XYZ file of C-alpha atoms in Angstrom:
655
model
C -9.073 1.782 2.511
C -10.709 0.290 5.641
C -14.502 0.440 5.767
C -16.956 -0.694 8.338
C -20.245 -1.994 6.931
C -22.883 -0.458 9.150
C -22.657 1.919 11.949
C -23.242 0.524 15.313
C -19.984 2.162 16.316
C -21.484 5.574 16.226
C -24.850 4.542 17.427
C -27.669 2.858 15.463
C -29.281 6.043 14.147
C -31.829 5.959 11.279
C -31.017 8.853 9.068
C -34.717 9.811 9.007
C -34.901 10.191 12.791
C -34.785 13.950 13.441
C -34.269 15.680 16.767
C -37.079 18.094 17.781
C -35.172 20.323 19.956
C -32.505 23.087 19.407
C -29.000 22.167 20.332
C -28.193 22.800 24.120
C -26.011 25.763 24.828
C -22.817 24.951 26.574
C -19.342 26.396 27.293
C -17.214 24.477 24.759
C -15.116 27.153 22.961
C -11.621 26.109 22.104
C -8.646 28.556 22.781
C -7.505 29.482 19.248
C -4.418 31.508 20.137
C -3.373 35.020 19.721
C -1.776 34.709 16.304
C -2.598 33.712 12.821
C -0.687 33.123 9.494
C -0.732 35.294 6.446
C -2.306 32.479 4.548
C -4.933 31.805 7.087
C -6.060 35.396 6.829
C -6.688 34.997 3.125
C -8.794 31.695 3.364
C -12.375 32.091 2.179
C -15.089 29.475 1.439
C -14.443 29.876 -2.241
C -10.573 29.407 -2.145
C -10.354 26.636 0.614
C -7.976 23.920 -0.621
C -8.810 23.947 -4.341
C -5.725 21.725 -5.517
C -6.457 18.253 -6.811
C -6.058 16.170 -3.615
C -4.533 12.866 -4.931
C -1.598 13.705 -7.096
C -0.414 10.083 -7.564
C -3.761 8.883 -9.061
C -5.121 12.039 -10.824
C -8.080 11.966 -13.072
C -9.234 14.732 -15.372
C -12.834 15.235 -14.010
C -13.600 15.833 -10.319
C -15.854 18.010 -8.215
C -14.440 19.706 -5.055
C -16.792 19.691 -2.009
C -14.798 21.974 0.246
C -16.599 24.983 1.444
C -19.414 25.749 3.773
C -21.465 22.730 5.190
C -24.154 22.632 7.808
C -22.849 21.184 11.061
C -24.114 20.289 14.597
C -22.602 18.595 17.675
C -24.869 16.453 19.576
C -24.537 13.640 22.199
C -24.013 9.889 21.221
C -27.266 8.017 21.088
C -29.425 10.950 20.121
C -31.060 11.317 16.665
C -29.695 13.328 13.889
C -30.403 17.086 14.801
C -33.225 18.599 12.771
C -31.858 22.075 13.465
C -28.170 22.357 12.748
C -25.848 24.488 14.849
C -24.457 26.701 11.964
C -21.994 26.536 9.206
C -18.462 25.044 9.085
C -15.823 25.619 6.697
C -14.526 22.137 5.216
C -11.804 20.931 5.283
C -10.807 22.498 8.634
C -11.352 20.559 11.988
C -14.181 21.667 14.336
C -11.749 22.876 16.868
C -9.855 25.128 14.539
C -10.252 28.891 14.010
C -10.549 28.486 10.271
C -13.444 25.999 10.578
C -15.447 29.133 11.875
C -16.650 26.818 14.762
C -13.663 26.480 17.316
C -15.698 24.225 19.531
C -14.396 21.267 21.763
C -15.475 17.681 20.916
C -15.564 15.087 23.813
C -15.715 11.349 23.399
C -19.401 11.533 24.153
C -20.119 13.868 21.215
C -21.084 13.199 17.652
C -20.257 15.760 14.946
C -22.866 16.005 12.207
C -22.201 17.424 8.688
C -24.574 18.045 5.934
C -24.426 19.593 2.458
C -26.094 19.203 -0.990
C -24.561 18.687 -4.361
C -25.503 18.003 -8.005
C -23.814 15.470 -10.376
C -22.322 17.285 -13.306
C -24.366 16.471 -16.517
C -21.212 15.357 -18.409
C -20.805 12.539 -15.932
C -23.858 10.721 -17.205
C -23.242 6.932 -17.701
C -20.398 6.867 -15.169
C -20.259 5.579 -11.715
C -19.679 8.308 -8.996
C -17.212 8.112 -6.095
C -17.325 10.224 -2.909
C -13.732 10.595 -1.497
C -12.495 11.888 1.850
C -8.856 12.863 2.320
C -9.098 12.155 6.056
C -11.699 12.234 8.804
C -10.671 11.879 12.486
C -11.822 9.470 13.615
C -14.850 7.212 12.956
C -17.242 8.277 10.241
C -20.501 7.137 8.847
C -21.717 8.499 5.500
C -25.226 8.742 4.101
C -26.301 9.903 0.581
C -29.990 10.673 0.166
C -30.803 8.798 3.513
C -28.925 5.571 2.486
C -25.765 4.532 4.283
C -23.163 4.341 1.662
C -20.263 3.245 3.970
C -18.437 3.772 7.236
C -14.746 4.144 8.046
C -12.414 3.965 11.062
C -8.968 5.736 11.025
C -7.992 9.307 11.413
C -5.270 9.989 8.957
C -6.064 7.817 5.769
C -7.936 8.536 2.595
C -11.153 6.615 1.897
C -14.082 6.631 -0.421
C -17.433 4.909 -1.457
C -19.185 4.280 -4.763
C -22.447 6.175 -4.233
C -24.027 5.676 -7.664
C -26.853 3.647 -6.357
C -27.929 6.213 -3.970
C -28.000 9.096 -6.387
C -31.002 10.773 -7.784
C -31.516 13.495 -10.449
C -31.015 17.155 -9.216
C -30.087 17.869 -5.776
C -28.459 15.221 -3.614
C -27.754 15.226 0.083
C -24.630 14.077 1.969
C -24.724 13.537 5.769
C -21.667 12.575 7.715
C -21.465 11.689 11.322
C -18.147 11.621 13.218
C -16.967 10.262 16.624
C -13.452 11.212 17.890
C -12.311 10.081 21.429
C -8.941 11.818 20.905
C -6.768 11.041 24.004
C -9.557 9.261 25.874
C -9.021 6.369 23.276
C -6.190 4.131 22.195
C -6.337 4.878 18.491
C -3.379 6.392 16.636
C -3.735 10.284 17.019
C -0.161 11.587 17.319
C 0.070 14.656 19.687
C -3.689 15.477 19.910
C -4.983 15.737 23.475
C -8.263 16.726 25.044
C -6.515 19.291 27.416
C -3.503 20.632 25.432
C -0.492 21.528 27.305
C 3.380 21.552 26.780
C 4.205 19.145 23.965
C 0.637 18.054 23.576
C -1.509 20.018 21.241
C -5.195 20.872 20.481
C -7.285 18.019 19.114
C -8.504 18.061 15.449
C -11.784 16.239 15.176
C -13.976 15.581 12.202
C -13.314 16.303 8.415
C -9.744 17.734 8.033
C -8.815 17.124 4.509
C -10.504 17.637 1.111
C -13.844 15.995 0.203
C -14.511 15.549 -3.465
C -16.405 13.485 -6.100
C -15.081 11.838 -9.224
C -16.758 9.911 -12.118
C -15.266 6.425 -12.716
C -16.110 3.577 -14.933
C -17.687 0.419 -13.083
C -14.328 -1.228 -13.391
C -11.528 1.335 -12.829
C -7.974 1.928 -11.637
C -7.699 1.787 -7.900
C -3.901 1.909 -7.251
C -0.687 2.522 -9.028
C 2.466 1.456 -7.399
C 5.833 2.181 -9.094
C 8.999 0.977 -7.428
C 12.410 1.986 -8.875
C 15.301 -0.318 -9.341
C 18.326 1.868 -10.257
C 20.731 -1.101 -10.254
C 18.831 -2.783 -13.053
C 17.582 0.362 -14.723
C 14.007 -0.590 -14.413
C 10.704 0.631 -12.985
C 8.476 -2.131 -11.335
C 4.773 -1.261 -11.699
C 1.761 -2.699 -10.286
C -1.756 -1.377 -11.299
C -4.549 -2.743 -9.197
C -8.203 -2.398 -10.454
C -11.274 -1.988 -8.415
C -12.467 -5.529 -8.955
C -11.486 -8.730 -10.761
C -11.186 -8.299 -14.682
C -12.048 -10.323 -17.768
C -9.606 -11.444 -20.494
C -10.428 -8.401 -22.513
C -9.504 -5.983 -19.872
C -5.995 -4.682 -19.987
C -3.751 -1.773 -18.766
C -1.649 0.362 -21.012
C 1.221 2.055 -19.273
C 3.157 4.998 -20.763
C 6.360 6.520 -19.213
C 7.310 10.059 -20.194
C 10.372 12.004 -19.553
C 10.298 15.784 -19.964
C 7.007 15.461 -21.626
C 8.208 12.779 -24.261
C 7.140 9.149 -24.214
C 10.068 6.783 -23.655
C 8.436 3.540 -22.895
C 4.968 1.901 -23.260
C 3.573 -1.561 -22.563
C 0.191 -3.323 -22.463
C -0.422 -5.980 -19.904
C -3.284 -8.065 -18.649
C -5.415 -6.502 -15.915
C -4.137 -6.808 -12.352
C -0.756 -8.076 -13.468
C 2.842 -6.723 -12.873
C 4.908 -4.784 -15.292
C 8.712 -4.383 -15.470
C 9.756 -1.338 -17.782
C 13.267 -0.517 -18.796
C 14.174 3.144 -18.159
C 17.232 3.821 -20.507
C 19.984 6.059 -19.066
C 17.840 6.695 -15.979
C 17.914 10.222 -14.610
C 18.397 9.727 -10.891
C 16.442 11.760 -8.327
C 18.143 13.537 -5.418
C 17.389 16.639 -3.271
C 19.913 18.490 -5.542
C 18.246 17.299 -8.598
C 14.706 16.051 -8.124
C 13.957 14.790 -11.535
C 10.502 12.975 -11.953
C 9.143 10.711 -14.632
C 5.511 10.924 -15.620
C 3.499 7.624 -15.588
C 0.191 7.263 -17.288
C -1.984 4.203 -16.589
C -5.062 3.487 -18.832
C -7.719 0.772 -18.525
C -8.418 -0.398 -22.047
C -10.330 -3.158 -23.810
C -8.514 -5.644 -26.079
C -9.668 -8.290 -28.481
C -10.283 -11.489 -26.710
C -6.813 -13.351 -26.804
C -8.570 -16.652 -26.544
C -10.995 -16.097 -29.398
C -10.564 -18.589 -32.253
C -8.314 -20.816 -30.203
C -8.902 -24.537 -30.690
C -8.657 -25.089 -26.959
C -11.048 -23.045 -24.817
C -9.753 -24.681 -21.614
C -7.808 -21.677 -20.159
C -5.537 -23.802 -18.099
C -4.568 -25.895 -20.918
C -3.979 -22.984 -23.094
C -2.007 -21.045 -20.659
C 0.244 -23.930 -19.879
C 1.890 -23.551 -23.274
C 3.384 -20.186 -22.384
C 5.466 -18.545 -19.782
C 3.859 -16.379 -17.082
C 5.453 -13.173 -18.816
C 4.011 -14.236 -22.102
C 0.533 -14.595 -20.660
C 0.599 -11.330 -18.628
C 1.994 -9.203 -21.473
C -0.564 -8.149 -24.184
C 2.245 -6.362 -26.106
C 0.625 -7.330 -29.495
C -2.910 -6.938 -28.426
C -5.314 -4.983 -30.435
C -7.041 -2.166 -28.328
C -10.769 -1.798 -29.066
C -12.183 1.793 -28.554
C -11.113 4.504 -26.235
C -9.648 4.051 -22.705
C -12.345 3.453 -20.080
C -10.236 5.045 -17.286
C -7.082 7.046 -17.204
C -4.921 8.042 -14.177
C -1.780 10.226 -14.156
C 1.004 9.416 -11.777
C 4.753 9.728 -11.586
C 7.928 8.218 -10.255
C 11.560 8.828 -9.542
C 14.486 6.674 -10.089
C 16.218 6.728 -6.697
C 17.474 4.144 -4.243
C 17.811 4.430 -0.425
C 19.873 1.870 1.366
C 22.475 1.176 4.193
C 25.888 0.236 3.092
C 29.598 0.480 3.737
C 30.532 3.845 5.152
C 33.687 6.000 4.791
C 34.395 6.371 8.551
C 36.006 3.392 10.290
C 33.701 0.911 8.653
C 30.560 2.260 10.318
C 27.639 1.509 7.946
C 25.969 4.712 6.437
C 22.822 5.795 4.876
C 23.222 5.686 1.127
C 21.292 7.582 -1.522
C 21.698 6.099 -5.052
C 24.541 3.892 -3.597
C 26.612 6.701 -2.259
C 26.922 7.930 1.289
C 24.610 10.950 1.793
C 24.203 12.792 5.080
C 20.502 13.637 5.875
C 20.178 16.957 7.627
C 16.634 17.332 8.925
C 14.184 18.906 11.214
C 11.520 17.542 13.450
C 8.335 18.710 11.674
C 5.023 18.636 13.597
C 2.901 20.019 10.831
C 0.561 22.135 13.124
C -0.858 25.439 12.397
C -2.227 28.240 14.719
C -5.376 28.707 12.414
C -5.984 25.349 10.915
C -4.430 22.885 13.569
C -3.719 19.722 11.537
C -4.923 21.283 8.247
C -2.497 23.786 6.694
C -4.404 26.987 5.686
C -3.431 26.354 2.082
C -0.956 24.374 -0.057
C 1.111 27.579 -0.470
C 1.438 27.766 3.281
C 2.384 24.123 3.466
C 4.946 24.465 0.762
C 6.425 27.472 2.486
C 7.860 25.371 5.351
C 9.720 23.120 2.807
C 10.953 26.216 0.870
C 12.347 27.812 4.048
C 14.071 24.450 5.066
C 15.682 24.106 1.814
C 16.961 27.615 1.839
C 18.220 26.851 5.437
C 20.427 23.943 4.329
C 18.205 21.090 5.186
C 17.566 18.113 2.788
C 15.176 16.117 5.097
C 12.126 16.452 7.386
C 10.947 13.893 9.986
C 7.266 14.088 9.626
C 6.599 13.676 13.326
C 3.576 11.398 14.296
C 1.359 13.161 11.706
C 0.435 12.161 8.216
C 0.098 15.172 5.849
C -2.241 15.734 2.918
C -0.946 14.032 -0.215
C 0.017 17.311 -1.841
C 2.754 17.736 0.933
C 4.484 14.677 -0.387
C 3.923 15.788 -3.870
C 5.767 19.073 -3.190
C 8.519 17.372 -1.365
C 8.996 15.154 -4.421
C 9.173 18.166 -6.707
C 11.366 20.302 -4.575
C 13.786 17.604 -3.475
C 13.212 17.057 0.259
C 13.711 13.689 1.753
C 11.035 12.591 4.280
C 11.155 10.293 7.359
C 7.410 9.441 7.807
C 6.349 8.509 11.338
C 3.446 6.327 12.217
C 1.056 8.373 14.507
C 1.260 7.106 17.973
C -1.675 5.811 20.065
C -2.301 4.141 23.330
C -3.243 5.565 26.706
C -0.960 7.209 29.349
C -0.225 3.878 31.120
C 0.969 2.519 27.628
C 3.649 5.196 27.106
C 6.840 3.875 28.084
C 9.492 5.723 30.277
C 13.000 6.410 29.039
C 14.087 3.710 31.360
C 11.587 1.076 30.401
C 12.789 -2.466 29.723
C 9.512 -3.977 28.269
C 7.036 -2.806 25.776
C 3.408 -1.880 26.221
C 0.502 -4.411 26.178
C -2.537 -3.878 24.079
C -5.791 -5.823 23.385
C -6.044 -7.714 20.140
C -8.728 -5.112 18.857
C -6.389 -2.191 19.505
C -3.469 -3.967 17.840
C -5.558 -4.779 14.887
C -6.681 -1.087 14.552
C -3.165 0.076 14.864
C -1.662 -2.359 12.325
C -4.510 -1.597 9.769
C -3.720 2.070 10.009
C -0.067 1.379 9.696
C -0.602 -0.519 6.677
C -2.962 2.107 5.302
C -0.327 4.796 5.795
C 2.156 2.807 3.717
C -0.539 1.981 1.061
C -1.469 5.728 0.788
C 2.072 7.152 0.755
C 4.363 4.511 -0.785
C 4.098 6.194 -4.221
C 5.829 9.238 -3.097
C 9.682 8.979 -3.814
C 10.619 11.661 -1.269
C 9.811 9.283 1.516
C 12.797 7.212 2.301
C 12.236 5.960 5.809
C 9.257 4.652 7.907
C 9.436 5.273 11.596
C 7.300 2.802 13.385
C 7.575 4.053 16.960
C 8.532 7.319 18.747
C 10.007 7.319 22.345
C 7.984 4.337 23.391
C 4.516 6.092 23.009
C 2.200 3.234 22.763
C 5.196 0.955 21.636
C 4.397 -2.673 21.426
C 5.854 -5.637 19.629
C 8.262 -3.372 17.725
C 10.067 -6.208 15.855
C 6.781 -7.733 14.457
C 5.664 -4.341 13.183
C 9.079 -3.535 11.655
C 8.884 -6.832 9.769
C 5.412 -6.043 8.668
C 6.484 -2.600 7.156
C 9.508 -4.293 5.432
C 7.270 -6.848 3.918
C 4.982 -4.373 2.589
C 7.590 -1.954 1.333
C 11.173 -3.391 0.983
C 12.192 -0.449 -1.152
C 12.577 1.848 1.817
C 14.444 1.798 5.115
C 12.589 1.180 8.357
C 13.366 2.854 11.804
C 11.809 0.614 14.360
C 12.275 2.703 17.511
C 13.166 6.439 17.365
C 14.527 7.124 20.733
C 14.533 5.208 24.025
C 13.700 1.469 23.967
C 15.689 -0.153 21.095
C 14.275 -3.750 20.950
C 14.142 -4.462 17.286
C 17.887 -4.174 16.560
C 17.917 -7.155 14.219
C 15.211 -5.622 12.182
C 15.641 -1.862 12.214
C 17.977 -0.316 9.701
C 19.148 2.341 12.000
C 20.088 3.008 15.692
C 18.221 6.259 16.478
C 18.930 8.132 19.814
C 17.422 11.283 21.075
C 19.706 13.631 22.796
C 18.737 16.985 24.179
C 21.878 17.618 26.117
C 23.745 20.864 25.412
C 26.237 18.837 23.458
C 24.523 16.037 21.629
C 25.659 12.469 22.653
C 27.294 10.115 20.192
C 25.166 6.921 19.112
C 26.906 3.665 19.842
C 28.834 2.164 16.893
C 26.899 -0.499 15.034
C 28.124 -3.317 12.845
C 25.209 -3.578 10.499
C 23.059 -0.527 11.062
C 23.576 3.153 10.363
C 23.588 5.603 13.371
C 21.329 8.587 13.427
C 20.207 11.156 15.906
C 16.470 11.247 15.605
C 16.038 14.216 17.845
C 18.305 16.892 19.357
C 18.379 20.672 19.764
C 15.085 22.176 21.140
C 16.611 25.723 21.700
C 13.843 28.058 22.552
C 13.492 31.697 21.848
C 10.265 33.507 22.451
C 9.408 36.298 19.957
C 6.999 38.850 21.301
C 3.768 39.338 19.365
C 4.371 35.912 17.849
C 3.433 33.656 20.709
C 0.321 31.366 20.939
C -0.133 31.950 24.626
C 1.292 35.481 25.043
C 2.226 36.099 28.717
C 1.781 32.557 29.826
C 4.278 29.855 30.416
C 5.898 28.381 27.336
C 7.901 25.308 26.814
C 11.344 24.357 25.346
C 14.403 22.326 26.357
C 16.401 25.410 26.921
C 15.763 29.149 26.366
C 18.092 31.677 24.676
C 18.110 35.262 26.006
C 18.577 37.012 22.579
C 19.221 36.381 18.843
C 23.049 35.948 19.401
C 22.619 33.690 22.363
C 20.162 31.618 20.232
C 22.579 31.167 17.318
C 25.447 30.425 19.578
C 23.489 27.531 21.351
C 22.389 26.279 17.810
C 25.943 26.511 16.559
C 27.383 24.503 19.545
C 24.972 21.640 18.912
C 25.294 21.619 15.161
C 29.110 21.773 15.109
C 28.965 18.504 17.232
C 26.728 16.998 14.626
C 29.170 17.803 11.941
C 32.037 16.398 14.108
C 30.127 13.147 14.571
C 29.476 12.869 10.909
C 33.185 13.129 10.123
C 34.622 11.252 13.180
C 32.016 8.594 14.084
C 30.090 8.130 10.786
C 26.881 9.580 11.871
C 24.382 9.399 8.952
C 21.575 11.776 9.853
C 20.436 14.254 12.484
C 17.015 15.688 13.215
C 16.833 19.152 14.956
C 13.771 19.984 17.067
C 12.030 21.678 15.351
C 10.717 23.509 12.287
C 8.341 25.824 14.017
C 7.047 26.842 17.358
C 3.772 24.868 18.117
C 1.236 26.266 20.519
C 3.169 26.481 23.779
C 6.321 25.265 22.383
C 8.849 27.944 21.486
C 11.735 25.862 20.200
C 11.148 26.218 16.411
C 13.412 27.785 13.813
C 10.358 29.723 12.826
C 7.559 31.221 14.995
C 4.244 29.561 14.942
C 2.759 31.968 12.465
C 5.740 31.401 10.230
C 6.303 35.225 10.258
C 9.822 35.243 11.998
C 12.849 33.236 11.416
C 14.810 33.153 14.745
C 18.112 33.344 12.701
C 18.702 34.061 9.112
C 18.160 30.973 6.770
C 21.606 31.645 5.419
C 23.157 31.318 8.871
C 21.767 27.778 9.218
C 22.748 26.852 5.600
C 26.312 28.037 6.302
C 26.663 25.809 9.290
C 25.307 22.839 7.282
C 27.632 23.197 4.473
C 30.661 21.240 5.882
C 28.421 18.205 6.163
C 28.917 17.663 2.507
C 32.565 19.067 2.200
C 35.389 16.785 2.799
C 38.022 17.404 5.459
C 36.955 20.888 6.193
C 36.079 22.505 9.602
C 32.728 23.878 10.220
C 32.158 27.298 8.557
C 31.393 30.299 10.586
C 27.863 31.493 10.277
C 26.441 35.050 9.911
C 25.312 36.603 13.185
C 21.545 37.099 13.676
C 20.217 40.581 14.122
């Protein structure tokens, strides 16, 4: 979590300074399209995103703050508005239809949010944390007139301990947000102030769940579990919110199918290595998960009664493992904090292939072809925010049914529940870092050098890259980090790739998806983009796997399901009808199958899961109401990828 102590970045605004005039009227409505999803139509203030938002560090008690908040949009440098503009439905972005606002936000604007809450009575004696799933882009937060923290970064979770600012009864939260979108250099993915073609409507402000939770003063801050299937162990790090005393310890319990299979107690802020007997390996076909419970407990002082109170002298008598493990420690009282998590025993690597020695992607030490789609994660009614978890899950369910086992989450970071669903359903994920930079820092396909950024911009980018890995590394479905896409704001790719590998050596790293391949010594794959009618073959590699990170893009407009009905839409090629669409798809996909069998291709990513705004090259329409060919047709064509020495199967004809 990155925080900024006080808020000059959004204007030095005393929270008590109130504007005396009503907001100015302006023509700032956002085009919200002609379609909606079935899930969006069912959203109400009472049911908006009710799922627990952090499935890999889940506590029993929490309070969801989604729902109707007061909001206003004012110019930078002006006081907090006394009269708010109306109500907004959190967690939907200001520009979205589901927010109830659908207004443009310029770089000169500041979004103000306000709501009241009461702390539940049974939280007495606990500290209280205020958490945000994501706010795009810079936020300052007040509670009862006191600044409790500030944050910069549009896609990562953050939170503040607000205990000192609380009072009995009603409490007030005020949030101020600035978002430059495409006028800035910050990571933002495909958001743009003037959407067109492959660039989409901006999503400013709060766009993921806001919630409160009670915690002990010292509490569990992070649980990181890394599997090692070769040794049959899970490596676990539990980080606490602050430094700990000798009597602070962590108890870890591993459960399989509800039954405990291992437990250990260790000194706080230390590493644990736990044996997993007869490990049940995770795969898309068998997505088995182990439960992991971490508890902060108090133990009797291990130094009490020792003749030598000099800790260094005492510790010198023992190995580090003996010091760190409190296996025989006596626990005093109940656990002070408890967090539920989970993990999978799985391994992703590059190793010897079965085709002419071309290295291949391996899953659990075996070659495994990854058949994926480019997944933008955009919605006609919620923009960056899916209408509901059910809606978000539907995309994964459709792709599984259609024979895909992987998604490339394209320059967008999803709510944590998305990766939780992928873990449970068995869907591999390539996670892109959202791109940033200005137009002059987007490389052309023929570029021979990378972009140049200021030290401040590079610092912000690298911080958000590290935050993405920290937020998401617990989810086993993620098997690859994608650092750059097609040179969009690409700089010093080799250094960033080494940074990612240093932070998370358990996953593969794709330095440059498409275009300028400058980190060949560090990247685990050579990734090309090929939108030709017949996809090109990536060059053979001695040490890297070869993948096609984007191909396809066959468009098919479906009447009554277009974002811009009657206006120009965009795709790489357009099919004239259902049969033509499937024929074009088949021609491309049969080449993917051929390359897998003849050249050792390890993965392919078809563009794309759904239509998005003006793009019409999805397998599904933007409202997810129509599949442009039967899911069974896509699945039939994919089947030969995992069948040995068999020609591609014929697919059913779409009707």
